[in-house]
PDB file of C-alpha atoms in Angstrom:
ATOM      1  CA  MET A   1      57.912 109.151 133.105  1.00  0.00           C
ATOM      2  CA  ILE A   2      54.430 109.433 131.184  1.00  0.00           C
ATOM      3  CA  ASP A   3      52.713 111.983 130.287  1.00  0.00           C
ATOM      4  CA  TYR A   4      49.701 112.517 129.149  1.00  0.00           C
ATOM      5  CA  GLN A   5      47.416 114.408 127.676  1.00  0.00           C
ATOM      6  CA  LYS A   6      43.634 114.576 126.949  1.00  0.00           C
ATOM      7  CA  GLN A   7      43.080 115.967 123.061  1.00  0.00           C
ATOM      8  CA  GLY A   8      39.074 116.112 122.228  1.00  0.00           C
ATOM      9  CA  ARG A   9      38.108 112.171 122.178  1.00  0.00           C
ATOM     10  CA  VAL A  10      41.455 111.361 121.971  1.00  0.00           C
ATOM     11  CA  ALA A  11      44.313 110.227 125.123  1.00  0.00           C
ATOM     12  CA  LEU A  12      48.109 111.661 123.587  1.00  0.00           C
ATOM     13  CA  LEU A  13      50.896 109.327 125.994  1.00  0.00           C
ATOM     14  CA  THR A  14      54.246 110.173 126.182  1.00  0.00           C
ATOM     15  CA  MET A  15      57.009 108.576 126.894  1.00  0.00           C
ATOM     16  CA  ASN A  16      59.773 110.967 129.474  1.00  0.00           C
ATOM     17  CA  ASN A  17      62.562 109.481 130.568  1.00  0.00           C
ATOM     18  CA  PRO A  18      65.813 110.972 129.059  1.00  0.00           C
ATOM     19  CA  PRO A  19      67.637 110.134 127.752  1.00  0.00           C
ATOM     20  CA  ALA A  20      65.998 106.925 125.549  1.00  0.00           C
ATOM     21  CA  ASN A  21      62.634 106.528 127.136  1.00  0.00           C
ATOM     22  CA  THR A  22      63.807 103.733 128.639  1.00  0.00           C
ATOM     23  CA  TRP A  23      61.169 101.608 130.525  1.00  0.00           C
ATOM     24  CA  THR A  24      61.260 101.664 134.343  1.00  0.00           C
ATOM     25  CA  VAL A  25      59.123  99.950 136.839  1.00  0.00           C
ATOM     26  CA  ASP A  26      57.021 102.912 138.082  1.00  0.00           C
ATOM     27  CA  SER A  27      56.756 104.284 134.577  1.00  0.00           C
ATOM     28  CA  LEU A  28      55.207 101.123 133.734  1.00  0.00           C
ATOM     29  CA  ASN A  29      52.890 100.548 136.542  1.00  0.00           C
ATOM     30  CA  ARG A  30      52.238 104.052 135.421  1.00  0.00           C
ATOM     31  CA  LEU A  31      50.874 103.020 131.899  1.00  0.00           C
ATOM     32  CA  ALA A  32      49.602 100.137 132.863  1.00  0.00           C
ATOM     33  CA  THR A  33      46.984 102.696 135.260  1.00  0.00           C
ATOM     34  CA  LEU A  34      46.700 105.576 133.130  1.00  0.00           C
ATOM     35  CA  VAL A  35      45.062 103.555 130.223  1.00  0.00           C
ATOM     36  CA  GLU A  36      42.788 101.517 133.326  1.00  0.00           C
ATOM     37  CA  GLU A  37      41.621 105.248 134.027  1.00  0.00           C
ATOM     38  CA  LEU A  38      41.070 105.466 130.637  1.00  0.00           C
ATOM     39  CA  ASN A  39      38.852 102.800 129.458  1.00  0.00           C
ATOM     40  CA  GLY A  40      36.331 103.678 132.611  1.00  0.00           C
ATOM     41  CA  ASP A  41      36.535 107.820 130.499  1.00  0.00           C
ATOM     42  CA  ASP A  42      33.595 107.680 127.954  1.00  0.00           C
ATOM     43  CA  ASP A  43      34.857 111.134 126.824  1.00  0.00           C
ATOM     44  CA  ILE A  44      38.134 108.823 125.208  1.00  0.00           C
ATOM     45  CA  ARG A  45      37.826 107.056 122.360  1.00  0.00           C
ATOM     46  CA  SER A  46      41.275 106.483 120.668  1.00  0.00           C
ATOM     47  CA  LEU A  47      45.119 107.027 122.171  1.00  0.00           C
ATOM     48  CA  VAL A  48      48.323 107.926 120.740  1.00  0.00           C
ATOM     49  CA  LEU A  49      51.840 106.727 122.356  1.00  0.00           C
ATOM     50  CA  THR A  50      54.426 108.835 121.528  1.00  0.00           C
ATOM     51  CA  GLY A  51      57.781 108.930 122.706  1.00  0.00           C
ATOM     52  CA  GLU A  52      59.477 112.982 123.805  1.00  0.00           C
ATOM     53  CA  GLY A  53      62.612 114.275 122.365  1.00  0.00           C
ATOM     54  CA  GLU A  54      64.145 114.060 118.679  1.00  0.00           C
ATOM     55  CA  LYS A  55      65.835 110.312 118.626  1.00  0.00           C
ATOM     56  CA  PHE A  56      64.051 108.011 120.733  1.00  0.00           C
ATOM     57  CA  PHE A  57      60.919 106.386 120.718  1.00  0.00           C
ATOM     58  CA  CYS A  58      61.534 104.001 123.625  1.00  0.00           C
ATOM     59  CA  ALA A  59      64.862 102.677 123.701  1.00  0.00           C
ATOM     60  CA  GLY A  60      63.639  99.185 126.478  1.00  0.00           C
ATOM     61  CA  ALA A  61      64.426  98.619 129.294  1.00  0.00           C
ATOM     62  CA  GLU A  62      66.621 100.045 131.828  1.00  0.00           C
ATOM     63  CA  LEU A  63      69.833  97.194 131.001  1.00  0.00           C
ATOM     64  CA  SER A  64      71.469  98.843 134.324  1.00  0.00           C
ATOM     65  CA  LEU A  65      68.212  96.970 136.630  1.00  0.00           C
ATOM     66  CA  PHE A  66      69.546  93.344 135.400  1.00  0.00           C
ATOM     67  CA  ALA A  67      73.496  94.168 135.448  1.00  0.00           C
ATOM     68  CA  ASP A  68      73.379  91.669 139.394  1.00  0.00           C
ATOM     69  CA  GLY A  69      71.375  88.946 137.908  1.00  0.00           C
ATOM     70  CA  ASP A  70      68.509  89.339 140.809  1.00  0.00           C
ATOM     71  CA  LYS A  71      65.812  87.723 140.060  1.00  0.00           C
ATOM     72  CA  GLY A  72      63.925  89.405 141.818  1.00  0.00           C
ATOM     73  CA  GLN A  73      64.677  92.747 139.964  1.00  0.00           C
ATOM     74  CA  ALA A  74      63.416  90.509 136.561  1.00  0.00           C
ATOM     75  CA  HIS A  75      60.264  89.011 138.368  1.00  0.00           C
ATOM     76  CA  ALA A  76      59.371  92.507 138.894  1.00  0.00           C
ATOM     77  CA  MET A  77      60.481  95.059 134.949  1.00  0.00           C
ATOM     78  CA  ALA A  78      59.000  90.803 133.745  1.00  0.00           C
ATOM     79  CA  ARG A  79      55.234  91.008 135.457  1.00  0.00           C
ATOM     80  CA  ALA A  80      55.060  95.667 135.355  1.00  0.00           C
ATOM     81  CA  PHE A  81      55.507  94.442 131.672  1.00  0.00           C
ATOM     82  CA  GLY A  82      53.521  92.247 131.744  1.00  0.00           C
ATOM     83  CA  ARG A  83      50.388  94.639 132.770  1.00  0.00           C
ATOM     84  CA  ALA A  84      51.128  98.110 131.261  1.00  0.00           C
ATOM     85  CA  PHE A  85      51.440  95.896 128.147  1.00  0.00           C
ATOM     86  CA  GLU A  86      48.627  93.852 127.970  1.00  0.00           C
ATOM     87  CA  ALA A  87      46.206  96.241 129.452  1.00  0.00           C
ATOM     88  CA  LEU A  88      47.900  98.834 126.229  1.00  0.00           C
ATOM     89  CA  SER A  89      46.238  95.948 124.008  1.00  0.00           C
ATOM     90  CA  THR A  90      42.959  95.555 125.519  1.00  0.00           C
ATOM     91  CA  PHE A  91      42.107  98.998 126.273  1.00  0.00           C
ATOM     92  CA  ARG A  92      38.555  99.400 124.202  1.00  0.00           C
ATOM     93  CA  GLY A  93      39.441 102.072 121.723  1.00  0.00           C
ATOM     94  CA  LEU A  94      41.623 103.051 119.509  1.00  0.00           C
ATOM     95  CA  SER A  95      45.387 102.777 120.574  1.00  0.00           C
ATOM     96  CA  VAL A  96      48.165 104.024 117.378  1.00  0.00           C
ATOM     97  CA  ALA A  97      52.557 104.223 117.963  1.00  0.00           C
ATOM     98  CA  ALA A  98      53.889 107.053 116.640  1.00  0.00           C
ATOM     99  CA  ILE A  99      57.280 105.969 116.379  1.00  0.00           C
ATOM    100  CA  ASN A 100      58.877 108.752 115.707  1.00  0.00           C
ATOM    101  CA  GLY A 101      62.994 107.634 117.228  1.00  0.00           C
ATOM    102  CA  TYR A 102      64.068 104.380 118.079  1.00  0.00           C
ATOM    103  CA  ALA A 103      61.804 101.950 119.141  1.00  0.00           C
ATOM    104  CA  MET A 104      63.956  99.067 120.580  1.00  0.00           C
ATOM    105  CA  GLY A 105      63.488  96.062 122.738  1.00  0.00           C
ATOM    106  CA  GLY A 106      60.374  97.053 124.911  1.00  0.00           C
ATOM    107  CA  GLY A 107      60.154 100.315 122.958  1.00  0.00           C
ATOM    108  CA  LEU A 108      58.954  98.076 119.993  1.00  0.00           C
ATOM    109  CA  GLU A 109      57.519  96.204 122.222  1.00  0.00           C
ATOM    110  CA  ALA A 110      54.527  98.578 123.301  1.00  0.00           C
ATOM    111  CA  ALA A 111      54.643  99.635 119.927  1.00  0.00           C
ATOM    112  CA  LEU A 112      53.504  95.730 119.022  1.00  0.00           C
ATOM    113  CA  ALA A 113      50.824  96.389 121.649  1.00  0.00           C
ATOM    114  CA  CYS A 114      49.093  99.182 119.703  1.00  0.00           C
ATOM    115  CA  ASP A 115      46.051  98.497 117.371  1.00  0.00           C
ATOM    116  CA  LEU A 116      47.709 100.260 114.498  1.00  0.00           C
ATOM    117  CA  ARG A 117      51.656 101.784 113.867  1.00  0.00           C
ATOM    118  CA  ILE A 118      52.556 104.562 112.182  1.00  0.00           C
ATOM    119  CA  ALA A 119      56.507 105.460 111.795  1.00  0.00           C
ATOM    120  CA  ALA A 120      58.421 109.133 110.977  1.00  0.00           C
ATOM    121  CA  GLU A 121      61.554 108.116 108.202  1.00  0.00           C
ATOM    122  CA  ARG A 122      64.714 108.032 110.190  1.00  0.00           C
ATOM    123  CA  ALA A 123      62.760 105.713 112.985  1.00  0.00           C
ATOM    124  CA  VAL A 124      64.305 102.905 113.570  1.00  0.00           C
ATOM    125  CA  MET A 125      62.827  99.006 115.321  1.00  0.00           C
ATOM    126  CA  GLY A 126      64.844  96.042 116.761  1.00  0.00           C
ATOM    127  CA  LEU A 127      64.435  93.378 119.850  1.00  0.00           C
ATOM    128  CA  PRO A 128      67.880  93.155 120.614  1.00  0.00           C
ATOM    129  CA  GLU A 129      67.228  91.359 123.853  1.00  0.00           C
ATOM    130  CA  ALA A 130      69.667  88.025 122.705  1.00  0.00           C
ATOM    131  CA  ARG A 131      72.557  90.606 122.356  1.00  0.00           C
ATOM    132  CA  VAL A 132      73.051  90.771 126.202  1.00  0.00           C
ATOM    133  CA  GLY A 133      71.775  87.991 127.358  1.00  0.00           C
ATOM    134  CA  LEU A 134      68.309  87.847 127.594  1.00  0.00           C
ATOM    135  CA  LEU A 135      64.759  87.462 125.829  1.00  0.00           C
ATOM    136  CA  PRO A 136      61.986  89.706 124.552  1.00  0.00           C
ATOM    137  CA  CYS A 137      59.162  89.421 127.605  1.00  0.00           C
ATOM    138  CA  ALA A 138      57.028  91.794 126.483  1.00  0.00           C
ATOM    139  CA  GLY A 139      55.334  90.109 123.628  1.00  0.00           C
ATOM    140  CA  GLY A 140      57.686  90.351 121.119  1.00  0.00           C
ATOM    141  CA  THR A 141      57.760  86.087 120.136  1.00  0.00           C
ATOM    142  CA  GLN A 142      54.116  86.387 120.689  1.00  0.00           C
ATOM    143  CA  LEU A 143      53.220  89.509 118.959  1.00  0.00           C
ATOM    144  CA  LEU A 144      55.622  89.760 115.704  1.00  0.00           C
ATOM    145  CA  PRO A 145      54.582  86.109 114.197  1.00  0.00           C
ATOM    146  CA  HIS A 146      51.331  88.002 114.253  1.00  0.00           C
ATOM    147  CA  LEU A 147      52.150  91.051 112.174  1.00  0.00           C
ATOM    148  CA  VAL A 148      54.987  90.016 109.849  1.00  0.00           C
ATOM    149  CA  GLY A 149      55.123  86.469 110.017  1.00  0.00           C
ATOM    150  CA  GLU A 150      57.617  83.472 111.516  1.00  0.00           C
ATOM    151  CA  ALA A 151      61.103  84.724 109.132  1.00  0.00           C
ATOM    152  CA  TRP A 152      61.035  87.941 110.084  1.00  0.00           C
ATOM    153  CA  ALA A 153      60.028  87.387 113.485  1.00  0.00           C
ATOM    154  CA  LYS A 154      63.107  85.065 114.046  1.00  0.00           C
ATOM    155  CA  ARG A 155      65.087  87.525 111.649  1.00  0.00           C
ATOM    156  CA  LEU A 156      64.885  90.653 113.933  1.00  0.00           C
ATOM    157  CA  ILE A 157      65.125  88.077 117.356  1.00  0.00           C
ATOM    158  CA  LEU A 158      67.216  85.160 116.451  1.00  0.00           C
ATOM    159  CA  CYS A 159      69.611  87.655 114.329  1.00  0.00           C
ATOM    160  CA  GLY A 160      69.340  90.853 115.954  1.00  0.00           C
ATOM    161  CA  GLU A 161      68.086  92.665 112.811  1.00  0.00           C
ATOM    162  CA  ARG A 162      67.705  96.406 112.872  1.00  0.00           C
ATOM    163  CA  LEU A 163      65.011  97.880 110.516  1.00  0.00           C
ATOM    164  CA  ASN A 164      65.068 101.106 109.123  1.00  0.00           C
ATOM    165  CA  ALA A 165      61.099 102.670 108.248  1.00  0.00           C
ATOM    166  CA  GLY A 166      61.044 101.577 104.596  1.00  0.00           C
ATOM    167  CA  GLN A 167      61.926  97.769 106.092  1.00  0.00           C
ATOM    168  CA  ALA A 168      59.224  98.672 108.330  1.00  0.00           C
ATOM    169  CA  LEU A 169      56.763  98.884 106.178  1.00  0.00           C
ATOM    170  CA  HIS A 170      57.951  96.332 103.509  1.00  0.00           C
ATOM    171  CA  ILE A 171      56.969  93.955 106.199  1.00  0.00           C
ATOM    172  CA  GLY A 172      54.302  94.811 107.826  1.00  0.00           C
ATOM    173  CA  LEU A 173      55.635  95.977 110.912  1.00  0.00           C
ATOM    174  CA  VAL A 174      54.040  99.581 110.357  1.00  0.00           C
ATOM    175  CA  GLU A 175      51.154 100.710 108.407  1.00  0.00           C
ATOM    176  CA  GLU A 176      52.773 104.109 107.043  1.00  0.00           C
ATOM    177  CA  VAL A 177      56.416 106.546 107.386  1.00  0.00           C
ATOM    178  CA  MET A 178      56.337 109.748 106.843  1.00  0.00           C
ATOM    179  CA  PRO A 179      58.754 112.871 107.820  1.00  0.00           C
ATOM    180  CA  LYS A 180      58.689 113.063 112.003  1.00  0.00           C
ATOM    181  CA  SER A 181      56.967 116.770 111.478  1.00  0.00           C
ATOM    182  CA  GLU A 182      54.051 115.323 111.007  1.00  0.00           C
ATOM    183  CA  LEU A 183      54.147 112.271 112.336  1.00  0.00           C
ATOM    184  CA  LEU A 184      52.177 113.084 115.558  1.00  0.00           C
ATOM    185  CA  ALA A 185      48.934 114.593 113.294  1.00  0.00           C
ATOM    186  CA  ARG A 186      49.216 111.654 111.646  1.00  0.00           C
ATOM    187  CA  ALA A 187      48.467 109.273 114.348  1.00  0.00           C
ATOM    188  CA  MET A 188      45.412 111.755 115.614  1.00  0.00           C
ATOM    189  CA  ALA A 189      43.725 112.162 112.963  1.00  0.00           C
ATOM    190  CA  LEU A 190      44.421 107.759 113.180  1.00  0.00           C
ATOM    191  CA  ALA A 191      42.283 108.444 116.758  1.00  0.00           C
ATOM    192  CA  GLU A 192      40.708 111.404 115.482  1.00  0.00           C
ATOM    193  CA  SER A 193      38.627 108.396 112.458  1.00  0.00           C
ATOM    194  CA  ALA A 194      38.542 105.678 114.990  1.00  0.00           C
ATOM    195  CA  GLY A 195      36.419 108.159 117.670  1.00  0.00           C
ATOM    196  CA  ARG A 196      34.023 109.097 114.712  1.00  0.00           C
ATOM    197  CA  GLN A 197      32.303 106.150 114.937  1.00  0.00           C
ATOM    198  CA  SER A 198      30.502 103.437 117.810  1.00  0.00           C
ATOM    199  CA  PRO A 199      32.317 103.226 120.713  1.00  0.00           C
ATOM    200  CA  GLY A 200      30.266  99.851 121.197  1.00  0.00           C
ATOM    201  CA  SER A 201      31.069  98.664 117.939  1.00  0.00           C
ATOM    202  CA  VAL A 202      34.568  99.555 117.872  1.00  0.00           C
ATOM    203  CA  ALA A 203      35.068  97.803 121.142  1.00  0.00           C
ATOM    204  CA  ALA A 204      33.233  94.346 120.180  1.00  0.00           C
ATOM    205  CA  CYS A 205      35.170  94.708 116.628  1.00  0.00           C
ATOM    206  CA  LYS A 206      38.849  95.139 118.430  1.00  0.00           C
ATOM    207  CA  THR A 207      38.092  91.928 120.636  1.00  0.00           C
ATOM    208  CA  LEU A 208      36.795  89.783 117.475  1.00  0.00           C
ATOM    209  CA  ILE A 209      39.432  90.713 115.465  1.00  0.00           C
ATOM    210  CA  GLN A 210      41.992  90.177 118.455  1.00  0.00           C
ATOM    211  CA  SER A 211      40.437  86.791 119.585  1.00  0.00           C
ATOM    212  CA  ALA A 212      41.098  85.196 115.730  1.00  0.00           C
ATOM    213  CA  ARG A 213      44.402  84.716 116.195  1.00  0.00           C
ATOM    214  CA  GLN A 214      43.273  81.837 118.707  1.00  0.00           C
ATOM    215  CA  ARG A 215      40.424  80.727 118.010  1.00  0.00           C
ATOM    216  CA  PRO A 216      39.096  78.413 115.300  1.00  0.00           C
ATOM    217  CA  LEU A 217      37.311  80.104 111.969  1.00  0.00           C
ATOM    218  CA  ASN A 218      33.848  78.286 113.216  1.00  0.00           C
ATOM    219  CA  GLU A 219      33.708  79.684 116.483  1.00  0.00           C
ATOM    220  CA  GLY A 220      35.069  82.657 115.445  1.00  0.00           C
ATOM    221  CA  ARG A 221      32.337  83.520 113.134  1.00  0.00           C
ATOM    222  CA  VAL A 222      29.064  82.370 115.821  1.00  0.00           C
ATOM    223  CA  ARG A 223      30.881  85.001 118.447  1.00  0.00           C
ATOM    224  CA  GLU A 224      30.547  87.340 115.060  1.00  0.00           C
ATOM    225  CA  ARG A 225      27.168  87.062 115.123  1.00  0.00           C
ATOM    226  CA  ASP A 226      26.759  86.836 118.480  1.00  0.00           C
ATOM    227  CA  ALA A 227      27.999  90.316 118.924  1.00  0.00           C
ATOM    228  CA  PHE A 228      26.336  91.926 116.411  1.00  0.00           C
ATOM    229  CA  MET A 229      23.377  90.782 117.949  1.00  0.00           C
ATOM    230  CA  ALA A 230      24.639  92.171 121.373  1.00  0.00           C
ATOM    231  CA  LEU A 231      25.084  95.285 119.257  1.00  0.00           C
ATOM    232  CA  PHE A 232      20.844  95.750 118.861  1.00  0.00           C
ATOM    233  CA  ASP A 233      20.248  95.454 123.143  1.00  0.00           C
ATOM    234  CA  THR A 234      22.581  99.166 122.985  1.00  0.00           C
ATOM    235  CA  GLU A 235      21.597 103.389 121.943  1.00  0.00           C
ATOM    236  CA  ASP A 236      23.879 103.255 120.281  1.00  0.00           C
ATOM    237  CA  GLN A 237      22.637 100.727 117.263  1.00  0.00           C
ATOM    238  CA  ARG A 238      20.071 102.402 117.190  1.00  0.00           C
ATOM    239  CA  GLU A 239      20.902 105.607 116.830  1.00  0.00           C
ATOM    240  CA  GLY A 240      23.843 104.865 114.169  1.00  0.00           C
ATOM    241  CA  VAL A 241      20.985 103.260 111.395  1.00  0.00           C
ATOM    242  CA  ASN A 242      19.473 105.503 112.352  1.00  0.00           C
ATOM    243  CA  ALA A 243      21.229 109.046 111.290  1.00  0.00           C
ATOM    244  CA  PHE A 244      22.675 107.255 108.503  1.00  0.00           C
ATOM    245  CA  LEU A 245      18.971 107.736 107.663  1.00  0.00           C
ATOM    246  CA  GLU A 246      17.870 110.896 108.426  1.00  0.00           C
ATOM    247  CA  LYS A 247      21.783 111.743 107.036  1.00  0.00           C
ATOM    248  CA  ARG A 248      23.360 113.561 110.526  1.00  0.00           C
ATOM    249  CA  GLU A 249      25.804 113.088 112.717  1.00  0.00           C
ATOM    250  CA  PRO A 250      25.331 110.614 115.266  1.00  0.00           C
ATOM    251  CA  THR A 251      25.537 111.253 118.742  1.00  0.00           C
ATOM    252  CA  TRP A 252      26.962 108.501 120.681  1.00  0.00           C
ATOM    253  CA  ARG A 253      25.898 107.923 124.215  1.00  0.00           C
ATOM    254  CA  ASN A 254      28.327 104.691 124.270  1.00  0.00           C
ATOM    255  CA  ARG A 255      25.567 102.582 125.833  1.00  0.00           C
TER     256      ARG A 255
END
């Protein structure tokens, strides 16, 4: 239910579970395994996540799985969500969510686990779990406030509000909005731009940025300097500086 294409140094992952690209334990485990494999592939520098079809990015989990109140089934889904989206969040390169349609519940949480989000003009986003007696268990309550602030997070989660693409752009939930026909090309362009940078530098910077959410500023500054010095143990540090001085494109070795 997750299609994978390698396009140059970009991995294109497409959620493909018609009609609404909903999540199952199998598709979540497939996503986690794919991302873990991509982390070990030096040829891959970035990934793009999108949905198959015209209407849905992803509508979240299959609600029928929770209809009988089976806690064992719920636990399996929660664990699968955690593994998949934590793998996505800690992917060593840039991840871009190309939100091509409805992104609801676990669909929006998949986008929240990515580094960047761009949306088609007709995209709709929301976290409606409380309407059916559930709650976002795949990072929604934790990641959304960092992006949009506590009040907007509460409006989406506690009030069940849905946002169109323009509203999502206004509050900082997405970075860009564009016609659907241009969406994937733009996402790939962003992914390719990150792929031209040093893989080691990108990975170190991403870790520092994300750790800033929970670390005191003074501790973060120390970690930042330590990470800067660690780059001097790599071949890419010398390659990047010398390529700039010699007015040529660097050849990254990812080591």
